[in-house]
Short mmCIF file of N, CA, C and O in Angstrom, two decimals:
data_model
loop_
_atom_site.label_atom_id
_atom_site.label_comp_id
_atom_site.label_asym_id
_atom_site.label_seq_id
_atom_site.Cartn_x
_atom_site.Cartn_y
_atom_site.Cartn_z
N UNK I 1 -11.69 -19.36 -15.37
CA UNK I 1 -11.77 -18.15 -14.54
C UNK I 1 -11.03 -17.02 -15.24
O UNK I 1 -9.92 -17.19 -15.71
N UNK I 2 -11.63 -15.90 -15.28
CA UNK I 2 -11.06 -14.72 -15.90
C UNK I 2 -9.99 -14.11 -14.99
O UNK I 2 -10.10 -14.13 -13.77
N UNK I 3 -8.94 -13.56 -15.58
CA UNK I 3 -7.89 -12.89 -14.81
C UNK I 3 -8.42 -11.65 -14.09
O UNK I 3 -7.85 -11.18 -13.14
N UNK I 4 -9.52 -11.11 -14.56
CA UNK I 4 -10.08 -9.92 -13.94
C UNK I 4 -10.51 -10.18 -12.50
O UNK I 4 -10.58 -9.27 -11.68
N UNK I 5 -10.81 -11.44 -12.16
CA UNK I 5 -11.28 -11.76 -10.82
C UNK I 5 -10.23 -12.51 -10.00
O UNK I 5 -10.54 -13.02 -8.94
N UNK I 6 -8.99 -12.56 -10.48
CA UNK I 6 -7.93 -13.27 -9.77
C UNK I 6 -7.49 -12.45 -8.57
O UNK I 6 -7.13 -11.28 -8.70
N UNK I 7 -7.55 -13.03 -7.38
CA UNK I 7 -7.07 -12.36 -6.17
C UNK I 7 -5.82 -13.09 -5.70
O UNK I 7 -5.88 -14.25 -5.31
N UNK I 8 -4.67 -12.43 -5.74
CA UNK I 8 -3.42 -13.09 -5.36
C UNK I 8 -3.37 -13.39 -3.86
O UNK I 8 -3.98 -12.69 -3.06
N UNK I 9 -2.63 -14.43 -3.51
CA UNK I 9 -2.48 -14.82 -2.11
C UNK I 9 -1.74 -13.80 -1.28
O UNK I 9 -1.87 -13.75 -0.06
N UNK I 10 -0.92 -12.96 -1.91
CA UNK I 10 -0.15 -11.96 -1.18
C UNK I 10 -1.03 -10.87 -0.59
O UNK I 10 -0.64 -10.19 0.34
N UNK I 11 -2.22 -10.70 -1.17
CA UNK I 11 -3.10 -9.63 -0.70
C UNK I 11 -2.82 -8.29 -1.37
O UNK I 11 -3.53 -7.33 -1.15
N UNK I 12 -1.77 -8.23 -2.17
CA UNK I 12 -1.44 -7.00 -2.87
C UNK I 12 -2.35 -6.84 -4.09
O UNK I 12 -2.73 -7.81 -4.72
N UNK I 13 -2.68 -5.62 -4.41
CA UNK I 13 -3.44 -5.34 -5.61
C UNK I 13 -2.43 -5.27 -6.75
O UNK I 13 -1.75 -4.27 -6.94
N UNK I 14 -2.33 -6.36 -7.51
CA UNK I 14 -1.29 -6.47 -8.52
C UNK I 14 -1.72 -5.90 -9.86
O UNK I 14 -2.87 -6.06 -10.27
N UNK I 15 -0.79 -5.25 -10.57
CA UNK I 15 -1.10 -4.77 -11.91
C UNK I 15 -1.20 -5.95 -12.87
O UNK I 15 -0.71 -7.04 -12.58
N UNK I 16 -1.82 -5.77 -14.01
CA UNK I 16 -1.95 -6.85 -14.98
C UNK I 16 -0.59 -7.44 -15.35
O UNK I 16 0.38 -6.72 -15.56
N UNK I 17 -0.52 -8.76 -15.38
CA UNK I 17 0.71 -9.45 -15.76
C UNK I 17 1.69 -9.67 -14.63
O UNK I 17 2.74 -10.27 -14.82
N UNK I 18 1.39 -9.21 -13.43
CA UNK I 18 2.27 -9.39 -12.27
C UNK I 18 1.66 -10.48 -11.38
O UNK I 18 0.47 -10.48 -11.13
N UNK I 19 2.50 -11.39 -10.91
CA UNK I 19 2.01 -12.53 -10.12
C UNK I 19 2.73 -12.60 -8.77
O UNK I 19 3.78 -11.99 -8.58
N UNK I 20 2.19 -13.38 -7.85
CA UNK I 20 2.77 -13.54 -6.50
C UNK I 20 4.23 -13.95 -6.54
O UNK I 20 5.02 -13.52 -5.72
N UNK I 21 4.60 -14.81 -7.47
CA UNK I 21 5.96 -15.34 -7.51
C UNK I 21 6.97 -14.43 -8.18
O UNK I 21 8.13 -14.80 -8.34
N UNK I 22 6.58 -13.24 -8.57
CA UNK I 22 7.49 -12.30 -9.22
C UNK I 22 8.65 -11.96 -8.29
O UNK I 22 8.44 -11.41 -7.20
N UNK I 23 9.91 -12.28 -8.65
CA UNK I 23 11.04 -12.03 -7.76
C UNK I 23 11.30 -10.56 -7.48
O UNK I 23 11.95 -10.21 -6.50
N UNK I 24 10.81 -9.66 -8.33
CA UNK I 24 11.01 -8.23 -8.12
C UNK I 24 9.90 -7.58 -7.30
O UNK I 24 9.96 -6.39 -7.03
N UNK I 25 8.90 -8.35 -6.93
CA UNK I 25 7.78 -7.81 -6.16
C UNK I 25 8.25 -7.49 -4.73
O UNK I 25 9.12 -8.16 -4.19
N UNK I 26 7.69 -6.45 -4.09
CA UNK I 26 8.13 -6.05 -2.76
C UNK I 26 8.01 -7.14 -1.70
O UNK I 26 8.81 -7.20 -0.78
N UNK I 27 7.01 -8.00 -1.81
CA UNK I 27 6.82 -9.05 -0.79
C UNK I 27 7.82 -10.18 -0.95
O UNK I 27 7.94 -11.03 -0.09
N UNK I 28 8.58 -10.21 -2.06
CA UNK I 28 9.60 -11.24 -2.26
C UNK I 28 11.01 -10.70 -2.02
O UNK I 28 11.98 -11.39 -2.30
N UNK I 29 11.12 -9.48 -1.52
CA UNK I 29 12.43 -8.88 -1.24
C UNK I 29 12.83 -9.17 0.21
O UNK I 29 11.98 -9.26 1.09
N UNK I 30 14.13 -9.29 0.43
CA UNK I 30 14.65 -9.53 1.78
C UNK I 30 14.69 -8.19 2.51
O UNK I 30 15.17 -7.19 1.97
N UNK I 31 14.16 -8.16 3.72
CA UNK I 31 14.19 -6.94 4.52
C UNK I 31 15.60 -6.68 5.01
O UNK I 31 16.30 -7.60 5.43
N UNK I 32 16.00 -5.41 4.96
CA UNK I 32 17.30 -5.02 5.50
C UNK I 32 17.25 -5.10 7.02
O UNK I 32 16.21 -4.83 7.62
N UNK I 33 18.36 -5.45 7.66
CA UNK I 33 18.35 -5.46 9.12
C UNK I 33 18.21 -4.03 9.65
O UNK I 33 18.58 -3.07 8.97
N UNK I 34 17.67 -3.88 10.82
CA UNK I 34 17.51 -2.57 11.43
C UNK I 34 17.98 -2.63 12.88
O UNK I 34 18.03 -3.71 13.48
N UNK I 35 18.32 -1.49 13.44
CA UNK I 35 18.81 -1.43 14.82
C UNK I 35 17.85 -2.10 15.80
O UNK I 35 18.28 -2.71 16.77
N UNK I 36 16.57 -1.98 15.57
CA UNK I 36 15.59 -2.56 16.48
C UNK I 36 15.69 -4.06 16.60
O UNK I 36 15.27 -4.64 17.59
N UNK I 37 16.28 -4.73 15.60
CA UNK I 37 16.43 -6.18 15.63
C UNK I 37 17.80 -6.60 16.16
O UNK I 37 18.09 -7.78 16.25
N UNK I 38 18.66 -5.65 16.47
CA UNK I 38 20.03 -5.94 16.91
C UNK I 38 20.09 -6.20 18.41
O UNK I 38 19.38 -5.55 19.19
N UNK I 39 20.94 -7.13 18.79
CA UNK I 39 21.09 -7.47 20.21
C UNK I 39 21.74 -6.35 21.01
O UNK I 39 21.64 -6.31 22.23
N UNK I 40 22.42 -5.41 20.33
CA UNK I 40 23.13 -4.33 21.01
C UNK I 40 22.30 -3.06 21.15
O UNK I 40 22.76 -2.08 21.72
N UNK I 41 21.08 -3.07 20.66
CA UNK I 41 20.23 -1.89 20.72
C UNK I 41 19.55 -1.79 22.09
O UNK I 41 18.95 -2.74 22.57
N UNK I 42 19.66 -0.62 22.68
CA UNK I 42 18.96 -0.34 23.94
C UNK I 42 17.82 0.60 23.59
O UNK I 42 18.04 1.73 23.16
N UNK I 43 16.61 0.11 23.74
CA UNK I 43 15.43 0.87 23.33
C UNK I 43 15.24 2.08 24.22
O UNK I 43 15.37 2.02 25.44
N UNK I 44 14.92 3.19 23.57
CA UNK I 44 14.66 4.43 24.29
C UNK I 44 13.18 4.73 24.27
O UNK I 44 12.39 4.13 24.96
N UNK I 45 12.80 5.66 23.41
CA UNK I 45 11.42 6.08 23.33
C UNK I 45 11.00 6.24 21.87
O UNK I 45 11.79 6.70 21.05
N UNK I 46 9.78 5.88 21.57
CA UNK I 46 9.17 6.16 20.27
C UNK I 46 10.00 5.63 19.10
O UNK I 46 10.31 6.37 18.17
N UNK I 47 10.37 4.37 19.14
CA UNK I 47 11.15 3.72 18.09
C UNK I 47 12.56 4.29 17.93
O UNK I 47 13.14 4.21 16.85
N UNK I 48 13.10 4.86 18.97
CA UNK I 48 14.48 5.33 18.95
C UNK I 48 15.23 4.66 20.08
O UNK I 48 14.67 4.33 21.12
N UNK I 49 16.52 4.46 19.88
CA UNK I 49 17.35 3.83 20.89
C UNK I 49 18.81 4.16 20.63
O UNK I 49 19.14 4.92 19.73
N UNK I 50 19.69 3.55 21.42
CA UNK I 50 21.12 3.75 21.24
C UNK I 50 21.81 2.39 21.11
O UNK I 50 21.28 1.37 21.52
N UNK I 51 23.01 2.42 20.57
CA UNK I 51 23.81 1.21 20.46
C UNK I 51 24.68 1.10 21.71
O UNK I 51 25.44 2.01 22.02
N UNK I 52 24.54 -0.01 22.43
CA UNK I 52 25.31 -0.15 23.66
C UNK I 52 26.81 -0.21 23.38
O UNK I 52 27.60 0.26 24.20
N UNK I 53 27.21 -0.74 22.23
CA UNK I 53 28.64 -0.79 21.89
C UNK I 53 29.20 0.61 21.70
O UNK I 53 30.28 0.94 22.20
N UNK I 54 28.47 1.45 20.95
CA UNK I 54 28.91 2.84 20.75
C UNK I 54 28.97 3.59 22.07
O UNK I 54 29.90 4.36 22.32
N UNK I 55 27.96 3.39 22.92
CA UNK I 55 27.93 4.08 24.20
C UNK I 55 29.12 3.67 25.07
O UNK I 55 29.79 4.52 25.65
N UNK I 56 29.39 2.36 25.16
CA UNK I 56 30.51 1.89 25.98
C UNK I 56 31.84 2.43 25.47
O UNK I 56 32.70 2.83 26.27
N UNK I 57 32.02 2.47 24.16
CA UNK I 57 33.26 3.01 23.59
C UNK I 57 33.41 4.49 23.89
O UNK I 57 34.48 4.96 24.28
N UNK I 58 32.33 5.24 23.69
CA UNK I 58 32.37 6.69 23.95
C UNK I 58 32.60 6.98 25.42
O UNK I 58 33.38 7.86 25.79
N UNK I 59 31.95 6.22 26.30
CA UNK I 59 32.11 6.43 27.73
C UNK I 59 33.54 6.10 28.17
O UNK I 59 34.15 6.85 28.94
N UNK I 60 34.08 5.01 27.67
CA UNK I 60 35.45 4.64 28.01
C UNK I 60 36.44 5.70 27.54
O UNK I 60 37.39 6.03 28.25
N UNK I 61 36.22 6.22 26.34
CA UNK I 61 37.10 7.28 25.81
C UNK I 61 37.00 8.54 26.66
O UNK I 61 38.02 9.19 26.95
N UNK I 62 35.80 8.88 27.09
CA UNK I 62 35.62 10.07 27.94
C UNK I 62 36.27 9.88 29.30
O UNK I 62 36.92 10.77 29.82
N UNK I 63 36.12 8.69 29.88
CA UNK I 63 36.74 8.39 31.17
C UNK I 63 38.26 8.40 31.07
O UNK I 63 38.94 8.79 32.02
N UNK I 64 38.81 7.98 29.93
CA UNK I 64 40.26 7.98 29.74
C UNK I 64 40.80 9.41 29.67
O UNK I 64 41.90 9.68 30.13
N UNK I 65 40.00 10.31 29.09
CA UNK I 65 40.41 11.72 29.01
C UNK I 65 40.45 12.36 30.39
O UNK I 65 41.41 13.01 30.76
N UNK I 66 39.35 12.20 31.11
CA UNK I 66 39.25 12.78 32.46
C UNK I 66 38.23 11.98 33.27
O UNK I 66 37.10 11.79 32.86
N UNK I 67 38.66 11.50 34.43
CA UNK I 67 37.71 10.78 35.30
C UNK I 67 36.57 11.71 35.70
O UNK I 67 36.75 12.91 35.89
N UNK I 68 35.36 11.15 35.82
CA UNK I 68 34.19 11.95 36.14
C UNK I 68 33.55 11.45 37.43
O UNK I 68 33.58 10.25 37.72
N UNK I 69 32.99 12.39 38.17
CA UNK I 69 32.18 12.03 39.33
C UNK I 69 30.88 11.43 38.80
O UNK I 69 30.55 11.57 37.62
N UNK I 70 30.14 10.79 39.67
CA UNK I 70 28.90 10.13 39.24
C UNK I 70 27.93 11.11 38.59
O UNK I 70 27.33 10.80 37.54
N UNK I 71 27.76 12.30 39.16
CA UNK I 71 26.83 13.27 38.58
C UNK I 71 27.33 13.77 37.24
O UNK I 71 26.53 14.03 36.33
N UNK I 72 28.65 13.90 37.07
CA UNK I 72 29.20 14.33 35.78
C UNK I 72 29.00 13.24 34.72
O UNK I 72 28.70 13.54 33.56
N UNK I 73 29.17 12.00 35.12
CA UNK I 73 28.97 10.87 34.20
C UNK I 73 27.51 10.81 33.75
O UNK I 73 27.23 10.58 32.57
N UNK I 74 26.59 11.04 34.67
CA UNK I 74 25.16 11.01 34.33
C UNK I 74 24.82 12.14 33.36
O UNK I 74 24.08 11.93 32.39
N UNK I 75 25.37 13.32 33.61
CA UNK I 75 25.12 14.46 32.73
C UNK I 75 25.72 14.20 31.35
O UNK I 75 25.08 14.46 30.32
N UNK I 76 26.94 13.67 31.31
CA UNK I 76 27.59 13.35 30.04
C UNK I 76 26.75 12.32 29.28
O UNK I 76 26.52 12.46 28.08
N UNK I 77 26.31 11.26 29.96
CA UNK I 77 25.54 10.19 29.33
C UNK I 77 24.23 10.73 28.77
O UNK I 77 23.84 10.39 27.64
N UNK I 78 23.54 11.57 29.52
CA UNK I 78 22.28 12.16 29.05
C UNK I 78 22.50 12.92 27.74
O UNK I 78 21.77 12.73 26.78
N UNK I 79 23.52 13.76 27.72
CA UNK I 79 23.79 14.55 26.52
C UNK I 79 24.22 13.66 25.34
O UNK I 79 23.81 13.88 24.21
N UNK I 80 25.04 12.65 25.62
CA UNK I 80 25.51 11.75 24.55
C UNK I 80 24.33 10.99 23.95
O UNK I 80 24.22 10.87 22.74
N UNK I 81 23.47 10.48 24.80
CA UNK I 81 22.32 9.69 24.33
C UNK I 81 21.42 10.52 23.42
O UNK I 81 21.02 10.06 22.35
N UNK I 82 21.13 11.73 23.81
CA UNK I 82 20.26 12.59 23.01
C UNK I 82 20.87 12.85 21.63
O UNK I 82 20.17 12.86 20.63
N UNK I 83 22.17 13.00 21.56
CA UNK I 83 22.84 13.29 20.29
C UNK I 83 23.05 12.05 19.42
O UNK I 83 23.35 12.17 18.24
N UNK I 84 22.92 10.86 19.99
CA UNK I 84 23.24 9.63 19.25
C UNK I 84 22.07 8.65 19.12
O UNK I 84 22.28 7.47 18.87
N UNK I 85 20.85 9.15 19.29
CA UNK I 85 19.68 8.28 19.09
C UNK I 85 19.68 7.72 17.67
O UNK I 85 20.02 8.41 16.72
N UNK I 86 19.26 6.48 17.54
CA UNK I 86 19.13 5.82 16.24
C UNK I 86 17.66 5.47 16.01
O UNK I 86 16.96 5.11 16.94
N UNK I 87 17.24 5.57 14.77
CA UNK I 87 15.89 5.15 14.40
C UNK I 87 15.92 3.63 14.32
O UNK I 87 16.58 3.06 13.45
N UNK I 88 15.23 2.96 15.22
CA UNK I 88 15.31 1.51 15.33
C UNK I 88 14.70 0.78 14.13
O UNK I 88 14.95 -0.40 13.93
N UNK I 89 13.92 1.46 13.31
CA UNK I 89 13.31 0.82 12.15
C UNK I 89 14.08 1.10 10.87
O UNK I 89 13.87 0.43 9.87
N UNK I 90 14.94 2.09 10.86
CA UNK I 90 15.63 2.49 9.64
C UNK I 90 17.15 2.31 9.71
O UNK I 90 17.76 1.88 8.74
N UNK I 91 17.76 2.70 10.81
CA UNK I 91 19.23 2.68 10.92
C UNK I 91 19.76 1.27 11.14
O UNK I 91 19.08 0.41 11.68
N UNK I 92 21.00 1.07 10.73
CA UNK I 92 21.70 -0.18 10.99
C UNK I 92 23.19 0.05 10.75
O UNK I 92 23.59 1.04 10.15
N UNK I 93 24.03 -0.84 11.22
CA UNK I 93 25.47 -0.72 11.01
C UNK I 93 26.09 -2.09 10.76
O UNK I 93 25.41 -3.11 10.82
N UNK I 94 27.38 -2.10 10.52
CA UNK I 94 28.09 -3.33 10.20
C UNK I 94 28.24 -4.25 11.42
O UNK I 94 28.59 -5.40 11.28
N UNK I 95 28.00 -3.72 12.60
CA UNK I 95 28.14 -4.51 13.82
C UNK I 95 26.82 -5.17 14.23
O UNK I 95 26.69 -5.67 15.33
N UNK I 96 25.89 -5.23 13.30
CA UNK I 96 24.57 -5.81 13.57
C UNK I 96 24.73 -7.25 14.08
O UNK I 96 25.46 -8.05 13.52
N UNK I 97 24.03 -7.54 15.16
CA UNK I 97 24.05 -8.88 15.74
C UNK I 97 22.61 -9.27 16.02
O UNK I 97 22.00 -8.83 16.99
N UNK I 98 22.04 -10.08 15.14
CA UNK I 98 20.64 -10.47 15.26
C UNK I 98 20.49 -11.52 16.27
O UNK I 98 19.68 -11.89 16.94
#
């Protein structure tokens, strides 16, 4: 069989001399963890979310500064969430918990 008609099992269109088992090939690389795979991620909208650990820390710090009424806490949380959205497919941190 000629190499011209070789179709690799990976489905990738490989350049000449490149094979499925090539350790540098993209399909043989380990995927980086992302926020979307973390147990602490709270999904928001359109592949964005927040880290529940960051939110709890920020909320506790805000409450320690000045106690808030329920409506003030809701307003604070809304503003904090909008400013701290994470891309669930790209972002990650050292506190990742799969």
